[in-house]
Amino acid sequence: MAAASSTAAAQQAAEEDDDDVTFNVEDVQKIVRDNIELCLGGNTYSHSRCAQWISNITDKTLTRLNKLNKPFKYIMRITITQKNGAGIHTAASYYWDIATDGSCTVRWENKYMYCIVNIWGLALQL
């Protein structure tokens, strides 16, 4: 009986370790959405303020991602565009470990602008 419980404990510990090195899309998307809303919510589009908004979103998002204490390098791309009827197309390609690495895209909009945030999380091999 003791062997079975120690095996179960070892399996649970291994699953928790796997969670530590897996990119959790839902957690990252929530962090990004919260920070976009905090920085852009209620604002009208202003070209002169875009650089500061991008800096604020980046700083706040990376700070919260680092607090997750996950062994990842993060890459972010943020695009803010005015809503004026023009289209936008983006693409990305990558080669990575699908078991640990991941990405997510968050699209946010209000009446005046779009904000698209792409985040890539690349697991550190320790």
Short mmCIF file of N, CA and C in Angstrom, two decimals:
data_model
loop_
_atom_site.label_atom_id
_atom_site.label_comp_id
_atom_site.label_asym_id
_atom_site.label_seq_id
_atom_site.Cartn_x
_atom_site.Cartn_y
_atom_site.Cartn_z
N MET A 1 0.82 -1.19 0.00
CA MET A 1 0.00 0.00 0.00
C MET A 1 0.86 1.25 0.00
N ALA A 2 1.95 1.24 0.74
CA ALA A 2 2.83 2.40 0.80
C ALA A 2 3.47 2.66 -0.54
N ALA A 3 3.79 1.60 -1.28
CA ALA A 3 4.41 1.76 -2.60
C ALA A 3 3.44 2.44 -3.55
N ALA A 4 2.16 2.10 -3.46
CA ALA A 4 1.16 2.70 -4.34
C ALA A 4 1.01 4.19 -4.05
N SER A 5 1.00 4.56 -2.77
CA SER A 5 0.84 5.97 -2.44
C SER A 5 2.08 6.78 -2.81
N SER A 6 3.28 6.19 -2.68
CA SER A 6 4.48 6.91 -3.08
C SER A 6 4.56 7.05 -4.59
N THR A 7 4.05 6.05 -5.32
CA THR A 7 4.00 6.14 -6.77
C THR A 7 3.03 7.25 -7.20
N ALA A 8 1.88 7.32 -6.53
CA ALA A 8 0.90 8.36 -6.84
C ALA A 8 1.47 9.74 -6.54
N ALA A 9 2.19 9.86 -5.43
CA ALA A 9 2.80 11.14 -5.08
C ALA A 9 3.86 11.54 -6.10
N ALA A 10 4.65 10.58 -6.56
CA ALA A 10 5.67 10.85 -7.57
C ALA A 10 5.03 11.28 -8.88
N GLN A 11 3.93 10.62 -9.25
CA GLN A 11 3.23 10.97 -10.49
C GLN A 11 2.66 12.39 -10.39
N GLN A 12 2.08 12.73 -9.24
CA GLN A 12 1.53 14.08 -9.05
C GLN A 12 2.63 15.12 -9.12
N ALA A 13 3.77 14.84 -8.51
CA ALA A 13 4.91 15.78 -8.56
C ALA A 13 5.40 15.96 -9.98
N ALA A 14 5.44 14.88 -10.76
CA ALA A 14 5.87 14.97 -12.16
C ALA A 14 4.89 15.81 -12.97
N GLU A 15 3.58 15.64 -12.72
CA GLU A 15 2.58 16.44 -13.43
C GLU A 15 2.71 17.91 -13.07
N GLU A 16 2.98 18.21 -11.79
CA GLU A 16 3.17 19.60 -11.39
C GLU A 16 4.41 20.19 -12.04
N ASP A 17 5.48 19.39 -12.16
CA ASP A 17 6.69 19.84 -12.84
C ASP A 17 6.39 20.12 -14.30
N ASP A 18 5.57 19.25 -14.95
CA ASP A 18 5.19 19.48 -16.35
C ASP A 18 4.44 20.79 -16.49
N ASP A 19 3.55 21.10 -15.52
CA ASP A 19 2.81 22.35 -15.55
C ASP A 19 3.75 23.54 -15.47
N ASP A 20 4.85 23.41 -14.74
CA ASP A 20 5.80 24.50 -14.60
C ASP A 20 6.50 24.83 -15.90
N VAL A 21 6.62 23.87 -16.81
CA VAL A 21 7.32 24.12 -18.07
C VAL A 21 6.39 24.05 -19.27
N THR A 22 5.11 24.30 -19.04
CA THR A 22 4.14 24.34 -20.13
C THR A 22 3.59 25.75 -20.23
N PHE A 23 3.54 26.27 -21.45
CA PHE A 23 3.00 27.61 -21.70
C PHE A 23 1.48 27.54 -21.56
N ASN A 24 0.93 28.24 -20.58
CA ASN A 24 -0.50 28.22 -20.31
C ASN A 24 -1.16 29.40 -21.02
N VAL A 25 -1.79 29.11 -22.14
CA VAL A 25 -2.38 30.15 -22.99
C VAL A 25 -3.44 30.95 -22.23
N GLU A 26 -4.30 30.27 -21.48
CA GLU A 26 -5.38 30.97 -20.77
C GLU A 26 -4.84 31.98 -19.76
N ASP A 27 -3.83 31.58 -19.00
CA ASP A 27 -3.23 32.50 -18.02
C ASP A 27 -2.63 33.72 -18.70
N VAL A 28 -1.91 33.49 -19.79
CA VAL A 28 -1.25 34.58 -20.51
C VAL A 28 -2.29 35.51 -21.13
N GLN A 29 -3.32 34.94 -21.75
CA GLN A 29 -4.36 35.78 -22.36
C GLN A 29 -5.04 36.67 -21.33
N LYS A 30 -5.33 36.13 -20.15
CA LYS A 30 -5.97 36.94 -19.11
C LYS A 30 -5.06 38.09 -18.68
N ILE A 31 -3.79 37.81 -18.49
CA ILE A 31 -2.84 38.86 -18.11
C ILE A 31 -2.80 39.95 -19.18
N VAL A 32 -2.73 39.55 -20.44
CA VAL A 32 -2.66 40.52 -21.54
C VAL A 32 -3.94 41.35 -21.61
N ARG A 33 -5.10 40.69 -21.58
CA ARG A 33 -6.37 41.42 -21.65
C ARG A 33 -6.50 42.43 -20.52
N ASP A 34 -6.16 42.01 -19.31
CA ASP A 34 -6.24 42.92 -18.16
C ASP A 34 -5.36 44.15 -18.38
N ASN A 35 -4.15 43.95 -18.88
CA ASN A 35 -3.23 45.07 -19.07
C ASN A 35 -3.61 45.97 -20.24
N ILE A 36 -4.14 45.40 -21.29
CA ILE A 36 -4.62 46.23 -22.40
C ILE A 36 -5.76 47.11 -21.90
N GLU A 37 -6.71 46.51 -21.21
CA GLU A 37 -7.86 47.27 -20.71
C GLU A 37 -7.40 48.37 -19.75
N LEU A 38 -6.45 48.05 -18.90
CA LEU A 38 -5.92 49.03 -17.95
C LEU A 38 -5.26 50.21 -18.67
N CYS A 39 -4.50 49.92 -19.72
CA CYS A 39 -3.73 50.96 -20.41
C CYS A 39 -4.52 51.69 -21.50
N LEU A 40 -5.44 51.00 -22.17
CA LEU A 40 -6.13 51.60 -23.31
C LEU A 40 -7.62 51.87 -23.08
N GLY A 41 -8.23 51.15 -22.18
CA GLY A 41 -9.67 51.26 -21.98
C GLY A 41 -10.11 52.70 -21.80
N GLY A 42 -11.12 53.12 -22.55
CA GLY A 42 -11.64 54.47 -22.42
C GLY A 42 -10.90 55.54 -23.19
N ASN A 43 -9.77 55.20 -23.81
CA ASN A 43 -9.01 56.18 -24.58
C ASN A 43 -9.45 56.21 -26.04
N THR A 44 -9.28 57.37 -26.67
CA THR A 44 -9.44 57.46 -28.11
C THR A 44 -8.05 57.29 -28.73
N TYR A 45 -8.02 56.92 -30.00
CA TYR A 45 -6.73 56.69 -30.66
C TYR A 45 -5.94 58.00 -30.73
N SER A 46 -4.66 57.91 -30.39
CA SER A 46 -3.75 59.05 -30.49
C SER A 46 -2.39 58.52 -30.92
N HIS A 47 -2.00 58.86 -32.13
CA HIS A 47 -0.72 58.38 -32.65
C HIS A 47 0.43 58.75 -31.71
N SER A 48 0.38 59.94 -31.16
CA SER A 48 1.47 60.42 -30.30
C SER A 48 1.55 59.67 -28.97
N ARG A 49 0.49 58.98 -28.58
CA ARG A 49 0.49 58.24 -27.31
C ARG A 49 0.77 56.75 -27.49
N CYS A 50 0.80 56.27 -28.73
CA CYS A 50 0.97 54.83 -28.98
C CYS A 50 2.25 54.26 -28.38
N ALA A 51 3.36 54.96 -28.54
CA ALA A 51 4.63 54.45 -28.01
C ALA A 51 4.55 54.26 -26.49
N GLN A 52 3.94 55.21 -25.79
CA GLN A 52 3.81 55.09 -24.34
C GLN A 52 2.86 53.96 -23.96
N TRP A 53 1.75 53.84 -24.68
CA TRP A 53 0.82 52.75 -24.40
C TRP A 53 1.50 51.39 -24.59
N ILE A 54 2.24 51.25 -25.68
CA ILE A 54 2.93 49.99 -25.95
C ILE A 54 3.94 49.69 -24.85
N SER A 55 4.68 50.71 -24.44
CA SER A 55 5.64 50.53 -23.36
C SER A 55 4.96 50.11 -22.06
N ASN A 56 3.84 50.73 -21.74
CA ASN A 56 3.10 50.40 -20.51
C ASN A 56 2.56 48.97 -20.55
N ILE A 57 1.95 48.59 -21.68
CA ILE A 57 1.41 47.24 -21.81
C ILE A 57 2.54 46.21 -21.69
N THR A 58 3.65 46.49 -22.36
CA THR A 58 4.80 45.57 -22.32
C THR A 58 5.32 45.42 -20.90
N ASP A 59 5.57 46.54 -20.23
CA ASP A 59 6.13 46.50 -18.88
C ASP A 59 5.21 45.76 -17.91
N LYS A 60 3.92 46.10 -17.93
CA LYS A 60 2.98 45.48 -17.00
C LYS A 60 2.80 43.99 -17.29
N THR A 61 2.75 43.63 -18.56
CA THR A 61 2.56 42.23 -18.93
C THR A 61 3.78 41.40 -18.56
N LEU A 62 4.97 41.87 -18.91
CA LEU A 62 6.18 41.11 -18.58
C LEU A 62 6.38 40.99 -17.07
N THR A 63 6.03 42.03 -16.33
CA THR A 63 6.13 41.96 -14.87
C THR A 63 5.24 40.85 -14.32
N ARG A 64 4.00 40.80 -14.80
CA ARG A 64 3.08 39.76 -14.32
C ARG A 64 3.49 38.37 -14.79
N LEU A 65 3.99 38.26 -16.02
CA LEU A 65 4.45 36.95 -16.50
C LEU A 65 5.64 36.46 -15.67
N ASN A 66 6.55 37.35 -15.34
CA ASN A 66 7.70 36.96 -14.52
C ASN A 66 7.28 36.51 -13.13
N LYS A 67 6.19 37.07 -12.60
CA LYS A 67 5.70 36.67 -11.28
C LYS A 67 5.13 35.25 -11.29
N LEU A 68 4.85 34.70 -12.47
CA LEU A 68 4.39 33.31 -12.55
C LEU A 68 5.52 32.33 -12.23
N ASN A 69 6.75 32.82 -12.24
CA ASN A 69 7.94 32.00 -11.95
C ASN A 69 8.04 30.77 -12.85
N LYS A 70 7.74 30.97 -14.12
CA LYS A 70 7.88 29.89 -15.10
C LYS A 70 9.23 30.05 -15.80
N PRO A 71 9.86 28.95 -16.18
CA PRO A 71 11.18 29.03 -16.84
C PRO A 71 11.04 29.32 -18.34
N PHE A 72 10.63 30.55 -18.66
CA PHE A 72 10.40 30.94 -20.05
C PHE A 72 11.12 32.23 -20.40
N LYS A 73 11.49 32.33 -21.66
CA LYS A 73 11.82 33.61 -22.26
C LYS A 73 10.56 34.04 -22.99
N TYR A 74 10.21 35.31 -22.89
CA TYR A 74 9.00 35.81 -23.53
C TYR A 74 9.37 36.80 -24.63
N ILE A 75 8.63 36.72 -25.72
CA ILE A 75 8.77 37.66 -26.82
C ILE A 75 7.38 38.26 -27.04
N MET A 76 7.32 39.58 -27.15
CA MET A 76 6.03 40.25 -27.36
C MET A 76 6.08 41.12 -28.60
N ARG A 77 4.96 41.15 -29.30
CA ARG A 77 4.77 42.11 -30.39
C ARG A 77 3.41 42.75 -30.16
N ILE A 78 3.39 44.07 -30.16
CA ILE A 78 2.15 44.81 -29.93
C ILE A 78 1.91 45.74 -31.11
N THR A 79 0.69 45.69 -31.62
CA THR A 79 0.28 46.57 -32.71
C THR A 79 -0.95 47.33 -32.26
N ILE A 80 -0.91 48.65 -32.37
CA ILE A 80 -2.07 49.49 -32.09
C ILE A 80 -2.38 50.26 -33.36
N THR A 81 -3.60 50.12 -33.84
CA THR A 81 -4.00 50.82 -35.06
C THR A 81 -5.33 51.54 -34.83
N GLN A 82 -5.47 52.62 -35.55
CA GLN A 82 -6.71 53.38 -35.50
C GLN A 82 -7.78 52.64 -36.28
N LYS A 83 -9.01 52.69 -35.80
CA LYS A 83 -10.13 52.12 -36.54
C LYS A 83 -10.53 53.13 -37.61
N ASN A 84 -10.19 52.81 -38.85
CA ASN A 84 -10.54 53.71 -39.95
C ASN A 84 -10.98 52.95 -41.19
N GLY A 85 -11.25 51.67 -41.04
CA GLY A 85 -11.72 50.88 -42.17
C GLY A 85 -10.62 50.15 -42.92
N ALA A 86 -9.36 50.45 -42.64
CA ALA A 86 -8.26 49.77 -43.31
C ALA A 86 -8.07 48.39 -42.70
N GLY A 87 -7.57 47.46 -43.50
CA GLY A 87 -7.32 46.11 -43.02
C GLY A 87 -5.90 45.97 -42.51
N ILE A 88 -5.67 44.90 -41.78
CA ILE A 88 -4.32 44.57 -41.32
C ILE A 88 -4.17 43.05 -41.36
N HIS A 89 -3.03 42.62 -41.84
CA HIS A 89 -2.73 41.19 -41.91
C HIS A 89 -1.37 40.97 -41.27
N THR A 90 -1.27 39.96 -40.43
CA THR A 90 0.01 39.62 -39.83
C THR A 90 0.22 38.12 -39.93
N ALA A 91 1.46 37.71 -39.84
CA ALA A 91 1.78 36.28 -39.86
C ALA A 91 3.04 36.04 -39.05
N ALA A 92 3.16 34.85 -38.54
CA ALA A 92 4.36 34.46 -37.80
C ALA A 92 4.62 32.98 -38.06
N SER A 93 5.87 32.62 -38.02
CA SER A 93 6.25 31.22 -38.20
C SER A 93 7.32 30.90 -37.18
N TYR A 94 7.31 29.69 -36.66
CA TYR A 94 8.29 29.33 -35.65
C TYR A 94 8.53 27.83 -35.68
N TYR A 95 9.67 27.46 -35.14
CA TYR A 95 10.06 26.06 -35.00
C TYR A 95 10.46 25.87 -33.55
N TRP A 96 9.72 25.05 -32.81
CA TRP A 96 9.98 24.93 -31.39
C TRP A 96 9.50 23.61 -30.85
N ASP A 97 9.59 23.47 -29.54
CA ASP A 97 9.16 22.26 -28.85
C ASP A 97 7.68 22.42 -28.49
N ILE A 98 6.82 21.71 -29.20
CA ILE A 98 5.38 21.87 -28.98
C ILE A 98 4.93 21.36 -27.60
N ALA A 99 5.77 20.60 -26.93
CA ALA A 99 5.41 20.10 -25.59
C ALA A 99 5.52 21.19 -24.53
N THR A 100 6.38 22.18 -24.75
CA THR A 100 6.61 23.20 -23.71
C THR A 100 6.39 24.62 -24.19
N ASP A 101 6.80 24.93 -25.40
CA ASP A 101 6.72 26.30 -25.91
C ASP A 101 5.30 26.60 -26.38
N GLY A 102 4.97 27.88 -26.48
CA GLY A 102 3.64 28.23 -26.94
C GLY A 102 3.53 29.69 -27.30
N SER A 103 2.36 30.02 -27.82
CA SER A 103 2.10 31.41 -28.19
C SER A 103 0.62 31.70 -27.99
N CYS A 104 0.31 32.97 -27.92
CA CYS A 104 -1.08 33.37 -27.91
C CYS A 104 -1.19 34.76 -28.53
N THR A 105 -2.35 35.02 -29.04
CA THR A 105 -2.67 36.32 -29.63
C THR A 105 -3.92 36.84 -28.95
N VAL A 106 -3.88 38.09 -28.57
CA VAL A 106 -5.04 38.75 -27.97
C VAL A 106 -5.40 39.93 -28.85
N ARG A 107 -6.65 39.96 -29.30
CA ARG A 107 -7.15 41.08 -30.10
C ARG A 107 -8.15 41.84 -29.23
N TRP A 108 -7.91 43.12 -29.09
CA TRP A 108 -8.76 43.98 -28.26
C TRP A 108 -9.18 45.16 -29.12
N GLU A 109 -10.37 45.65 -28.89
CA GLU A 109 -10.80 46.84 -29.62
C GLU A 109 -11.78 47.66 -28.79
N ASN A 110 -11.81 48.93 -29.11
CA ASN A 110 -12.86 49.80 -28.62
C ASN A 110 -13.39 50.56 -29.84
N LYS A 111 -14.11 51.62 -29.63
CA LYS A 111 -14.72 52.36 -30.73
C LYS A 111 -13.69 53.02 -31.64
N TYR A 112 -12.47 53.26 -31.12
CA TYR A 112 -11.49 54.08 -31.82
C TYR A 112 -10.25 53.34 -32.33
N MET A 113 -9.95 52.17 -31.77
CA MET A 113 -8.68 51.52 -32.12
C MET A 113 -8.73 50.01 -31.89
N TYR A 114 -7.76 49.35 -32.52
CA TYR A 114 -7.50 47.93 -32.30
C TYR A 114 -6.15 47.81 -31.62
N CYS A 115 -6.02 46.80 -30.78
CA CYS A 115 -4.72 46.44 -30.21
C CYS A 115 -4.57 44.93 -30.37
N ILE A 116 -3.48 44.53 -30.99
CA ILE A 116 -3.19 43.11 -31.18
C ILE A 116 -1.87 42.81 -30.49
N VAL A 117 -1.91 41.86 -29.56
CA VAL A 117 -0.71 41.48 -28.82
C VAL A 117 -0.41 40.02 -29.11
N ASN A 118 0.81 39.77 -29.56
CA ASN A 118 1.30 38.40 -29.75
C ASN A 118 2.36 38.15 -28.69
N ILE A 119 2.27 37.01 -28.03
CA ILE A 119 3.30 36.62 -27.06
C ILE A 119 3.74 35.20 -27.37
N TRP A 120 5.05 35.03 -27.37
CA TRP A 120 5.65 33.71 -27.52
C TRP A 120 6.38 33.38 -26.23
N GLY A 121 6.17 32.18 -25.73
CA GLY A 121 6.89 31.72 -24.54
C GLY A 121 7.78 30.55 -24.92
N LEU A 122 9.07 30.71 -24.74
CA LEU A 122 10.05 29.68 -25.09
C LEU A 122 10.66 29.14 -23.81
N ALA A 123 10.45 27.84 -23.56
CA ALA A 123 10.92 27.23 -22.32
C ALA A 123 12.44 27.19 -22.28
N LEU A 124 12.97 27.54 -21.12
CA LEU A 124 14.41 27.45 -20.90
C LEU A 124 14.76 26.01 -20.56
N GLN A 125 15.77 25.50 -21.16
CA GLN A 125 16.22 24.14 -20.88
C GLN A 125 17.26 24.20 -19.78
N LEU A 126 16.87 23.83 -18.58
CA LEU A 126 17.77 23.91 -17.43
C LEU A 126 18.43 22.58 -17.15
#
